[in-house]
Amino acid sequence: MNASDQDSMKKSGPGPLDGNSVTNFLQLGVEQKNRPVDRLIERLQQADGETWLHSALDNSPGSWFLSLEGSPSAAELEEFKQQAKVTFAKADDADARLAGLLRYLFVIAAGLNYLGALLSSQPAPEISATLLDLAVALPAPWNDFIAEAAMSST
Amino acid sequence: MSKEADKPDAFPKTMGTWIDKQLQEGSVGRDVVNSHIMSVYAHPLKIYFLGSSLRTLGEPDDMVDGFFASRLQKESYFDQWKESGLRLRRWLINGFLFHLKEEIRRQKRHGDSSLDHELHSPVDASPDLDFDRAWAMSMVQDAWRDAASSCDEEGLGNHWRLFIRHHVDGVPYKLCVEEFDVSPSQAAVMVRTATGRFKNALRMRILLDGLHEDDVDGELLRLMEIMQ
């Protein structure tokens, strides 16, 4: 750590804060509870999580999900998104619903990474936080892909 | 809540248990408790004083320091607070007002005050809101110091620096990745780690005011609203 780094660590606080800054910091303290992505992360963390992940991506409507090779077009992403939403909403079992959510979030990440567009009506900070949390639970190479998307809009 | 936070004694459920634990450590523990109280509540009390009809009593620093000096070393002070059932901030405000009343009497006795006050409501329409805004700011700053120290002690300096660069300096994450020469997924872990430290430190300060854990989010949202 260089001197500048040590200065950063030793700073006694974030400096003068206006109302907006305090609000932003307070927001960081709010517990995100019962988000669908939390159940997805729990599924990924189970003993067979990686096997389940491969299966969920392998059974996706496009080979891109598993390989991340090539860039789906905007039209393809829109189609993938709609399919994922239907799966998430209507699948009979929990694993299938979570697979739908996984694909949905992959499509959102692709929109950010390939098109620079947020293909979701959710607020960008919320999507970013969701993708960030998902990225930490994913193995390579998907973790970097999702993390890159999470960081592209914030 | 993180597994880290679930560890026994790592994230006290109430101020009472935390205080009890600290006070059992003797004078060192009492200093820790008092340090927390002064760090988080001194500034809000000064703001409260400045917004009150009693602000001509003296300098806010002197009033607040005098209040702390007169109360925090009392063995029974925190037992009395727990028996009151009040939130800590309300307990301190009440005690501070009582201290100011004592100060009025003291100044009158010494004839060095032209004050003719009895204790009345503060002048400002929303002194509690002013207090709470200052309290929120103090908690953010105190949680910052706590999280920074925690990261420093565990060799997570870059994690904290990245947090600062994004949340304080406003550098987009994408540029942070380049600046820190890490992969996006490494940056994600760093961000989550540092943010988690700050989050736990902030939530702990809300708990330490005497709120139940289930109510912490509601309190944070209330504070966010009054900060607007």
PDB file of C-alpha atoms in Angstrom, chain A residues 46-114:
ATOM      1  CA  GLN A  46     -25.732 -25.689  -2.907  1.00  0.00           C
ATOM      2  CA  ALA A  47     -23.422 -28.672  -3.262  1.00  0.00           C
ATOM      3  CA  ASP A  48     -24.635 -29.379  -6.793  1.00  0.00           C
ATOM      4  CA  GLY A  49     -24.835 -25.687  -7.665  1.00  0.00           C
ATOM      5  CA  GLU A  50     -22.272 -25.708 -10.435  1.00  0.00           C
ATOM      6  CA  THR A  51     -23.817 -28.774 -12.051  1.00  0.00           C
ATOM      7  CA  TRP A  52     -27.230 -27.124 -11.865  1.00  0.00           C
ATOM      8  CA  LEU A  53     -25.793 -23.934 -13.376  1.00  0.00           C
ATOM      9  CA  HIS A  54     -24.338 -25.763 -16.353  1.00  0.00           C
ATOM     10  CA  SER A  55     -27.600 -27.578 -16.872  1.00  0.00           C
ATOM     11  CA  ALA A  56     -29.656 -24.387 -16.660  1.00  0.00           C
ATOM     12  CA  LEU A  57     -27.414 -22.638 -19.183  1.00  0.00           C
ATOM     13  CA  ASP A  58     -27.142 -25.685 -21.436  1.00  0.00           C
ATOM     14  CA  ASN A  59     -30.927 -25.912 -21.631  1.00  0.00           C
ATOM     15  CA  SER A  60     -31.254 -22.270 -22.601  1.00  0.00           C
ATOM     16  CA  PRO A  61     -32.792 -21.242 -25.904  1.00  0.00           C
ATOM     17  CA  GLY A  62     -29.384 -20.243 -27.281  1.00  0.00           C
ATOM     18  CA  SER A  63     -25.896 -21.707 -27.029  1.00  0.00           C
ATOM     19  CA  TRP A  64     -24.624 -18.266 -26.158  1.00  0.00           C
ATOM     20  CA  PHE A  65     -25.773 -18.639 -22.535  1.00  0.00           C
ATOM     21  CA  LEU A  66     -23.296 -21.418 -21.888  1.00  0.00           C
ATOM     22  CA  SER A  67     -20.432 -20.305 -24.090  1.00  0.00           C
ATOM     23  CA  LEU A  68     -20.819 -16.519 -24.020  1.00  0.00           C
ATOM     24  CA  GLU A  69     -19.418 -16.654 -27.524  1.00  0.00           C
ATOM     25  CA  GLY A  70     -20.858 -14.351 -30.153  1.00  0.00           C
ATOM     26  CA  SER A  71     -23.214 -11.505 -29.402  1.00  0.00           C
ATOM     27  CA  PRO A  72     -26.927 -12.108 -29.690  1.00  0.00           C
ATOM     28  CA  SER A  73     -28.761  -9.398 -31.582  1.00  0.00           C
ATOM     29  CA  ALA A  74     -31.142  -7.035 -29.858  1.00  0.00           C
ATOM     30  CA  ALA A  75     -34.063  -8.991 -31.292  1.00  0.00           C
ATOM     31  CA  GLU A  76     -32.650 -12.279 -30.004  1.00  0.00           C
ATOM     32  CA  LEU A  77     -32.077 -10.826 -26.584  1.00  0.00           C
ATOM     33  CA  GLU A  78     -35.634  -9.560 -26.475  1.00  0.00           C
ATOM     34  CA  GLU A  79     -36.890 -13.021 -27.424  1.00  0.00           C
ATOM     35  CA  PHE A  80     -34.660 -14.680 -24.819  1.00  0.00           C
ATOM     36  CA  LYS A  81     -35.896 -12.238 -22.237  1.00  0.00           C
ATOM     37  CA  GLN A  82     -39.545 -12.930 -22.896  1.00  0.00           C
ATOM     38  CA  GLN A  83     -38.947 -16.689 -22.753  1.00  0.00           C
ATOM     39  CA  ALA A  84     -37.057 -16.341 -19.494  1.00  0.00           C
ATOM     40  CA  LYS A  85     -39.842 -14.241 -17.991  1.00  0.00           C
ATOM     41  CA  VAL A  86     -42.427 -16.823 -18.932  1.00  0.00           C
ATOM     42  CA  THR A  87     -40.318 -19.613 -17.455  1.00  0.00           C
ATOM     43  CA  PHE A  88     -39.763 -17.678 -14.262  1.00  0.00           C
ATOM     44  CA  ALA A  89     -43.447 -16.895 -13.914  1.00  0.00           C
ATOM     45  CA  LYS A  90     -44.994 -20.179 -14.960  1.00  0.00           C
ATOM     46  CA  ALA A  91     -42.592 -23.061 -14.429  1.00  0.00           C
ATOM     47  CA  ASP A  92     -43.846 -25.803 -12.156  1.00  0.00           C
ATOM     48  CA  ASP A  93     -40.815 -26.333  -9.993  1.00  0.00           C
ATOM     49  CA  ALA A  94     -38.443 -24.040  -8.174  1.00  0.00           C
ATOM     50  CA  ASP A  95     -35.345 -25.072 -10.096  1.00  0.00           C
ATOM     51  CA  ALA A  96     -36.997 -24.287 -13.420  1.00  0.00           C
ATOM     52  CA  ARG A  97     -38.155 -20.896 -12.164  1.00  0.00           C
ATOM     53  CA  LEU A  98     -34.666 -20.095 -10.969  1.00  0.00           C
ATOM     54  CA  ALA A  99     -33.267 -21.176 -14.312  1.00  0.00           C
ATOM     55  CA  GLY A 100     -35.645 -18.675 -15.901  1.00  0.00           C
ATOM     56  CA  LEU A 101     -34.410 -15.966 -13.581  1.00  0.00           C
ATOM     57  CA  LEU A 102     -30.801 -16.876 -14.329  1.00  0.00           C
ATOM     58  CA  ARG A 103     -31.393 -16.558 -18.067  1.00  0.00           C
ATOM     59  CA  TYR A 104     -33.289 -13.322 -17.593  1.00  0.00           C
ATOM     60  CA  LEU A 105     -30.362 -11.800 -15.710  1.00  0.00           C
ATOM     61  CA  PHE A 106     -27.924 -13.076 -18.336  1.00  0.00           C
ATOM     62  CA  VAL A 107     -29.992 -11.307 -20.989  1.00  0.00           C
ATOM     63  CA  ILE A 108     -30.018  -8.093 -18.964  1.00  0.00           C
ATOM     64  CA  ALA A 109     -26.238  -8.372 -18.581  1.00  0.00           C
ATOM     65  CA  ALA A 110     -25.874  -8.956 -22.300  1.00  0.00           C
ATOM     66  CA  GLY A 111     -27.928  -5.861 -23.011  1.00  0.00           C
ATOM     67  CA  LEU A 112     -25.599  -3.803 -20.860  1.00  0.00           C
ATOM     68  CA  ASN A 113     -22.392  -5.381 -22.160  1.00  0.00           C
ATOM     69  CA  TYR A 114     -23.242  -5.618 -25.854  1.00  0.00           C
TER      70      TYR A 114
END
